[in-house]
Short mmCIF file of N, CA and C in Angstrom, two decimals:
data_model
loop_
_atom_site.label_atom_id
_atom_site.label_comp_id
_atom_site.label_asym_id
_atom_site.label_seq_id
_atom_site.Cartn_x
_atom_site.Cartn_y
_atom_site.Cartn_z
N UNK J 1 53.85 182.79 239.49
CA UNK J 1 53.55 183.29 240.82
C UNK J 1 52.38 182.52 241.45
N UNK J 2 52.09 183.06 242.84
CA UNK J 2 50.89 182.25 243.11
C UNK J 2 49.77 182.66 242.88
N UNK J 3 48.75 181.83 242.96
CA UNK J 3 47.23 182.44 242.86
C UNK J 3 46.69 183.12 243.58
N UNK J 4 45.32 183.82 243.32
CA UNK J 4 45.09 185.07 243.98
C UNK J 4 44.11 184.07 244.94
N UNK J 5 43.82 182.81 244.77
CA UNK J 5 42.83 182.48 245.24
C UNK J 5 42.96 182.59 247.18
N UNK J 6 41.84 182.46 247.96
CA UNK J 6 42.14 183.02 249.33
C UNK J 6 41.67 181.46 250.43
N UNK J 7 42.37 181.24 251.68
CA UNK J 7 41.81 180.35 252.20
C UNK J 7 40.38 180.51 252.82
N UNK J 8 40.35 179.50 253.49
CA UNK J 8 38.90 180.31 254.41
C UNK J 8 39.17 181.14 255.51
N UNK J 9 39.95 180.95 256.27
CA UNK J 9 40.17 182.58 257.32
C UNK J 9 40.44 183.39 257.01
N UNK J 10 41.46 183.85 255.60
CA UNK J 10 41.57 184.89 255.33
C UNK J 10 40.37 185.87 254.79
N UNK J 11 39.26 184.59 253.82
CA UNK J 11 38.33 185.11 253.72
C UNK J 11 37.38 185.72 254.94
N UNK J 12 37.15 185.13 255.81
CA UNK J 12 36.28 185.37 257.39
C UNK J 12 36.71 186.33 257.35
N UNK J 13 38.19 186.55 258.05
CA UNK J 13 38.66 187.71 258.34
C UNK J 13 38.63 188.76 257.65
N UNK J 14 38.21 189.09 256.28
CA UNK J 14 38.12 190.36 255.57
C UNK J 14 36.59 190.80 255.57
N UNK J 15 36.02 190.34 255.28
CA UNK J 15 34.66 190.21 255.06
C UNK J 15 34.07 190.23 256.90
N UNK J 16 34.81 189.69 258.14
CA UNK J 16 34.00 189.56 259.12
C UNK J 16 32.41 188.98 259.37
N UNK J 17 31.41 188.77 258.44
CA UNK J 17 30.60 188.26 258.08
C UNK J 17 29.96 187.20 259.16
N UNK J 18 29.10 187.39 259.88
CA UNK J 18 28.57 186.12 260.59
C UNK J 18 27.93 185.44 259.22
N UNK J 19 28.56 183.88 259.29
CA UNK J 19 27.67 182.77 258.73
C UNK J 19 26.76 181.82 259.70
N UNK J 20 26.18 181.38 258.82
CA UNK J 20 25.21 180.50 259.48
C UNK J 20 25.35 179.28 260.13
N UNK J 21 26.55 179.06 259.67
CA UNK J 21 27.31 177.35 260.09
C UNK J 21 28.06 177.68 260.65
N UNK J 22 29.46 176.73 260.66
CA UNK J 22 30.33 176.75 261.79
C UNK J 22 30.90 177.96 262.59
N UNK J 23 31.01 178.74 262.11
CA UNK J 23 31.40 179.63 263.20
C UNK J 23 30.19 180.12 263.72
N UNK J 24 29.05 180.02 263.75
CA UNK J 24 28.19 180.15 264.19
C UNK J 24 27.84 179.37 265.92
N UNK J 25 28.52 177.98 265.62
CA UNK J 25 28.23 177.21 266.14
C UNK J 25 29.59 177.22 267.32
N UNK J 26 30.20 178.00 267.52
CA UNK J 26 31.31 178.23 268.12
C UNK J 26 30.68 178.75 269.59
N UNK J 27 29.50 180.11 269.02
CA UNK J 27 29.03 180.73 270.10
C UNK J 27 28.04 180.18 271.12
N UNK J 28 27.49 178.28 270.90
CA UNK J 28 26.53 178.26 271.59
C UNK J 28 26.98 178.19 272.81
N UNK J 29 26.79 178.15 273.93
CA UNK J 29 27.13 177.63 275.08
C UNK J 29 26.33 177.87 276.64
N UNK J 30 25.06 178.35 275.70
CA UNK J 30 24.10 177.99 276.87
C UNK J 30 22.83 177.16 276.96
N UNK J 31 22.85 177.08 277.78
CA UNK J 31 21.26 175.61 278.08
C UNK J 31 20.25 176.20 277.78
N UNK J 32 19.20 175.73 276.78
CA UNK J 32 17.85 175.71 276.90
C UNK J 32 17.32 175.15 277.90
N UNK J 33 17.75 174.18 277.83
CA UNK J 33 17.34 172.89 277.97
C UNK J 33 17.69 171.82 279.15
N UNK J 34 17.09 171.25 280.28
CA UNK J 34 17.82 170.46 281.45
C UNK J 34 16.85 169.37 281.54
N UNK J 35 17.74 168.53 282.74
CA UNK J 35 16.17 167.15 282.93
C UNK J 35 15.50 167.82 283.58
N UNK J 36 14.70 166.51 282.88
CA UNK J 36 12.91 166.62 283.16
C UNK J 36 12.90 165.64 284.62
N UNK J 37 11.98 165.87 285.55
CA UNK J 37 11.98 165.51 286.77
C UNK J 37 10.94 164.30 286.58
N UNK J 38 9.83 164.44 285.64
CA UNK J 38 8.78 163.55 285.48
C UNK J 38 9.74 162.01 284.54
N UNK J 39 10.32 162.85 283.00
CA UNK J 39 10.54 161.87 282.44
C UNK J 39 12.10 161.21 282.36
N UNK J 40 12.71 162.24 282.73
CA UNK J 40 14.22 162.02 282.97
C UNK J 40 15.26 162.35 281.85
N UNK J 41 14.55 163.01 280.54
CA UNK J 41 14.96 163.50 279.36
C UNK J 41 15.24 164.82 279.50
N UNK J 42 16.44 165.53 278.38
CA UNK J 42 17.20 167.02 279.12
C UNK J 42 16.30 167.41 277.76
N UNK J 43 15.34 167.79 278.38
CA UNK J 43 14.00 168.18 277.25
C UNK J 43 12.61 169.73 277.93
N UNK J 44 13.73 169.40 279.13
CA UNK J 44 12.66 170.68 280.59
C UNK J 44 13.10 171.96 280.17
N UNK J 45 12.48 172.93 279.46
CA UNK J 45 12.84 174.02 279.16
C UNK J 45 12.69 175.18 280.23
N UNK J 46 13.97 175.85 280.55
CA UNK J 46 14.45 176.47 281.47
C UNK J 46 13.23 177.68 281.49
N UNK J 47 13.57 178.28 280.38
CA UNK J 47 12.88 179.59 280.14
C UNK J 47 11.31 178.97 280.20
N UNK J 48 10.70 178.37 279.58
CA UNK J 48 9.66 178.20 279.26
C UNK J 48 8.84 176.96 280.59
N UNK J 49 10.01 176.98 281.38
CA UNK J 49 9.40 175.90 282.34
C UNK J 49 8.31 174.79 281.72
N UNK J 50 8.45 174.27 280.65
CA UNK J 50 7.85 172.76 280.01
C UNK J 50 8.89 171.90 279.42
N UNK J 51 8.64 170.54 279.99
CA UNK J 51 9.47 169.51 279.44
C UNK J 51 8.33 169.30 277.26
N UNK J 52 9.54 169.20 276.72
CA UNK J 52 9.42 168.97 275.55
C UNK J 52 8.77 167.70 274.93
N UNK J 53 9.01 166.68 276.04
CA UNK J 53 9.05 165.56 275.80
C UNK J 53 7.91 164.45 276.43
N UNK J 54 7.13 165.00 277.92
CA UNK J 54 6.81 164.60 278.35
C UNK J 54 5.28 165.71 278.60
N UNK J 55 5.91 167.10 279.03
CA UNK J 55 4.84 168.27 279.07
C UNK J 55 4.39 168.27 280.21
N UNK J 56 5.58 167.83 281.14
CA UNK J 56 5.62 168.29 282.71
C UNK J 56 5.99 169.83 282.70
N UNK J 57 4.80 170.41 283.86
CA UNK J 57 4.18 170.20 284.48
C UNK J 57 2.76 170.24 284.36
N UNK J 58 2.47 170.06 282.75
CA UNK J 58 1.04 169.42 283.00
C UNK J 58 0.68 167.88 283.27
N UNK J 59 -0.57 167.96 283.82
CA UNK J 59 -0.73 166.15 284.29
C UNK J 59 -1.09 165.42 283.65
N UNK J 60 -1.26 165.38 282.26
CA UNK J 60 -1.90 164.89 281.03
C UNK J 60 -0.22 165.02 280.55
N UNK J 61 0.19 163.53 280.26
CA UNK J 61 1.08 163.05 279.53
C UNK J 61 1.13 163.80 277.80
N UNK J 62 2.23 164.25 277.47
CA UNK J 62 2.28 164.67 276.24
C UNK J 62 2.66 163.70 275.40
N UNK J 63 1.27 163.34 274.47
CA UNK J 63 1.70 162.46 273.17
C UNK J 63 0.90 162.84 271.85
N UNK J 64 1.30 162.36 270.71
CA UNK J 64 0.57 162.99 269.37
C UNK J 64 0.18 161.43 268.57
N UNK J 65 -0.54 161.53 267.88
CA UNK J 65 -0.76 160.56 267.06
C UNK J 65 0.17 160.80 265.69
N UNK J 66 0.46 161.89 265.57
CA UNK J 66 1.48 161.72 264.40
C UNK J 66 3.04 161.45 264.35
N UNK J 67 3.18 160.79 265.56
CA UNK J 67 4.63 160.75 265.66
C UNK J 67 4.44 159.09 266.35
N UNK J 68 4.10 157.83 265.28
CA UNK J 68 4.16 156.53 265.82
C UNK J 68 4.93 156.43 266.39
N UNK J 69 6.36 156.66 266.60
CA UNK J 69 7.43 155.93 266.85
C UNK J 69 7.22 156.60 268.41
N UNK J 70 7.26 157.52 268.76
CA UNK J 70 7.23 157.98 270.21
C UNK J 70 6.11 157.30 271.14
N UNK J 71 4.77 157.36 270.02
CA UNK J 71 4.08 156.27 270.80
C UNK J 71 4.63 155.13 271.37
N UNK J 72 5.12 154.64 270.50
CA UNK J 72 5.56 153.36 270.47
C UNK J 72 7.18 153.33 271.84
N UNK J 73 7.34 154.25 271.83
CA UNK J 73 8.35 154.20 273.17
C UNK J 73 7.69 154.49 274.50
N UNK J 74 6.86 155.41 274.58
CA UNK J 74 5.98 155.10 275.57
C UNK J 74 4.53 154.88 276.45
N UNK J 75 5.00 153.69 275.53
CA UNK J 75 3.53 152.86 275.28
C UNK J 75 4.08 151.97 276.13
N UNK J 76 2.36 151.24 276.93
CA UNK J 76 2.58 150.60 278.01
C UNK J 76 3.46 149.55 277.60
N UNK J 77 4.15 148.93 278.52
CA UNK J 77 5.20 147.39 278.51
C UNK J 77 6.30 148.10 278.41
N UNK J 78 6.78 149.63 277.89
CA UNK J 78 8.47 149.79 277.90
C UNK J 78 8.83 149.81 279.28
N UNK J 79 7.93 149.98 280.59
CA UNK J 79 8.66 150.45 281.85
C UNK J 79 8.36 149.32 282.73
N UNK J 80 8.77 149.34 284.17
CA UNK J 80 8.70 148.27 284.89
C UNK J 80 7.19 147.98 285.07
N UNK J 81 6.14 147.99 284.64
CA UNK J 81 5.13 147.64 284.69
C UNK J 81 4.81 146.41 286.13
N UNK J 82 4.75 147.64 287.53
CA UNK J 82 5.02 147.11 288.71
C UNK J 82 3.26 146.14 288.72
N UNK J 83 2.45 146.20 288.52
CA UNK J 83 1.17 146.07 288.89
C UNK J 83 0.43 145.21 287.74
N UNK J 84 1.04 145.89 286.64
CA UNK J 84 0.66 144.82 285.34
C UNK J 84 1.50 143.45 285.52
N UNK J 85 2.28 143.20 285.58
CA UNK J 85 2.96 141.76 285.31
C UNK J 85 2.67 140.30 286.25
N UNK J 86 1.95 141.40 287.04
CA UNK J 86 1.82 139.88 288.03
C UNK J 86 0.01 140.26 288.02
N UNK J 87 -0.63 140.78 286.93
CA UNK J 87 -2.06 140.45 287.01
C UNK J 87 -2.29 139.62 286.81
N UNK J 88 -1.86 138.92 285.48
CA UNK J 88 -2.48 137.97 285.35
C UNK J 88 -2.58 136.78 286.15
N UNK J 89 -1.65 136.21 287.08
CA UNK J 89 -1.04 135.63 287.74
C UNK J 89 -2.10 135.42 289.13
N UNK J 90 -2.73 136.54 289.26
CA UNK J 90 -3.72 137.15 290.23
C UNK J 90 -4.74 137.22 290.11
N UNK J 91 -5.20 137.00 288.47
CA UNK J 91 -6.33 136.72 287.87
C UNK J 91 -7.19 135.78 287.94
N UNK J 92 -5.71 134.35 287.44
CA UNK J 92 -5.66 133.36 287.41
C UNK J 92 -6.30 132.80 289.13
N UNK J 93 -5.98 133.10 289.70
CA UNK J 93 -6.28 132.88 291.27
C UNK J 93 -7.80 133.51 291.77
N UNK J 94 -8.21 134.47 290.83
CA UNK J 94 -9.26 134.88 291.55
C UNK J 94 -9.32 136.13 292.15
N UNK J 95 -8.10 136.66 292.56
CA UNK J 95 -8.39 138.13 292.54
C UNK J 95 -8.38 137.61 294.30
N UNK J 96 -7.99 136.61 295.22
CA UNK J 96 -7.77 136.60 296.50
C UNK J 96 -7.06 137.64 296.88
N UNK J 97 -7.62 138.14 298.10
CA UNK J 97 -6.71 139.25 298.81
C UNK J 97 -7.14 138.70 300.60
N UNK J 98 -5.87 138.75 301.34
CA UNK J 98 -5.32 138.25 302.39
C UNK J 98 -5.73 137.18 302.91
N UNK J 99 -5.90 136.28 302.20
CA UNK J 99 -5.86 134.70 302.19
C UNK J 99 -4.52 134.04 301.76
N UNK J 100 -4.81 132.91 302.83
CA UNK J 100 -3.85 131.69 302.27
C UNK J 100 -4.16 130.69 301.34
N UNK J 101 -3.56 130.40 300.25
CA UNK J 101 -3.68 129.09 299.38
C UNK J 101 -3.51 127.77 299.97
N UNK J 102 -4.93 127.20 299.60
CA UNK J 102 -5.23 126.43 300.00
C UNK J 102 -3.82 124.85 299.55
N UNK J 103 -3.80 124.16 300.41
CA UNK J 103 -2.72 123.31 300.12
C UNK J 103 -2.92 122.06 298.80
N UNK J 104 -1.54 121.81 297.67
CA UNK J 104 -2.09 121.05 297.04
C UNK J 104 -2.13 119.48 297.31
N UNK J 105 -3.04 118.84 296.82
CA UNK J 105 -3.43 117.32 297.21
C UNK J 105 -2.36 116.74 296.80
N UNK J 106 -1.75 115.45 297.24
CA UNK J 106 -0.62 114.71 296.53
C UNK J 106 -1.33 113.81 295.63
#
């Protein structure tokens, strides 16, 4: 004959039992969580009105020293660095503001 042994729904179904795993995971289907307006990460917590990631809306950037790697993503040079890239360039010149360059000699 066959064995008494049982599948897994039949088991669920007798027992009814919330587990911790997958059928657990059936019921999520609501947001903590949306973008962040400062950093653009779905890290802005609805309820708690703070981004996770960034810690908008405070004005002091959220970062830790124990988490290198996040440093390290936003740390200066990852973004368009509108004002940095052409310092030096501006440096080099002297730091002129609304002057013309003078012409070069042949």
């Amino acid at each position: 004959g066959r064995s008494s042994r049982k599948g897994f729904r039949e088991y669920n179904q007798e027992n009814s039992k919330m587990t911790k795993g997958t059928t657990s995971f059936g019921k999520r289907h609501n947001k903590t969580h949306t973008l962040c307006v400062r950093c653009g990460r779905s890290s802005y917590h609805i309820q708690k009105k703070t981004c996770g990631a960034c810690g908008y809306p405070a004005t002091k950037l959220r970062r830790y020293n124990w988490s290198q790697k996040s440093l390290r993503r936003k740390a200066q040079g990852t973004g368009r660095m509108r004002y940095m890239k052409t310092l030096s360039t501006v440096a080099k010149n002297g730091f002129r503001h609304l002057t013309v360059a003078s012409r070069k000699q042949k």
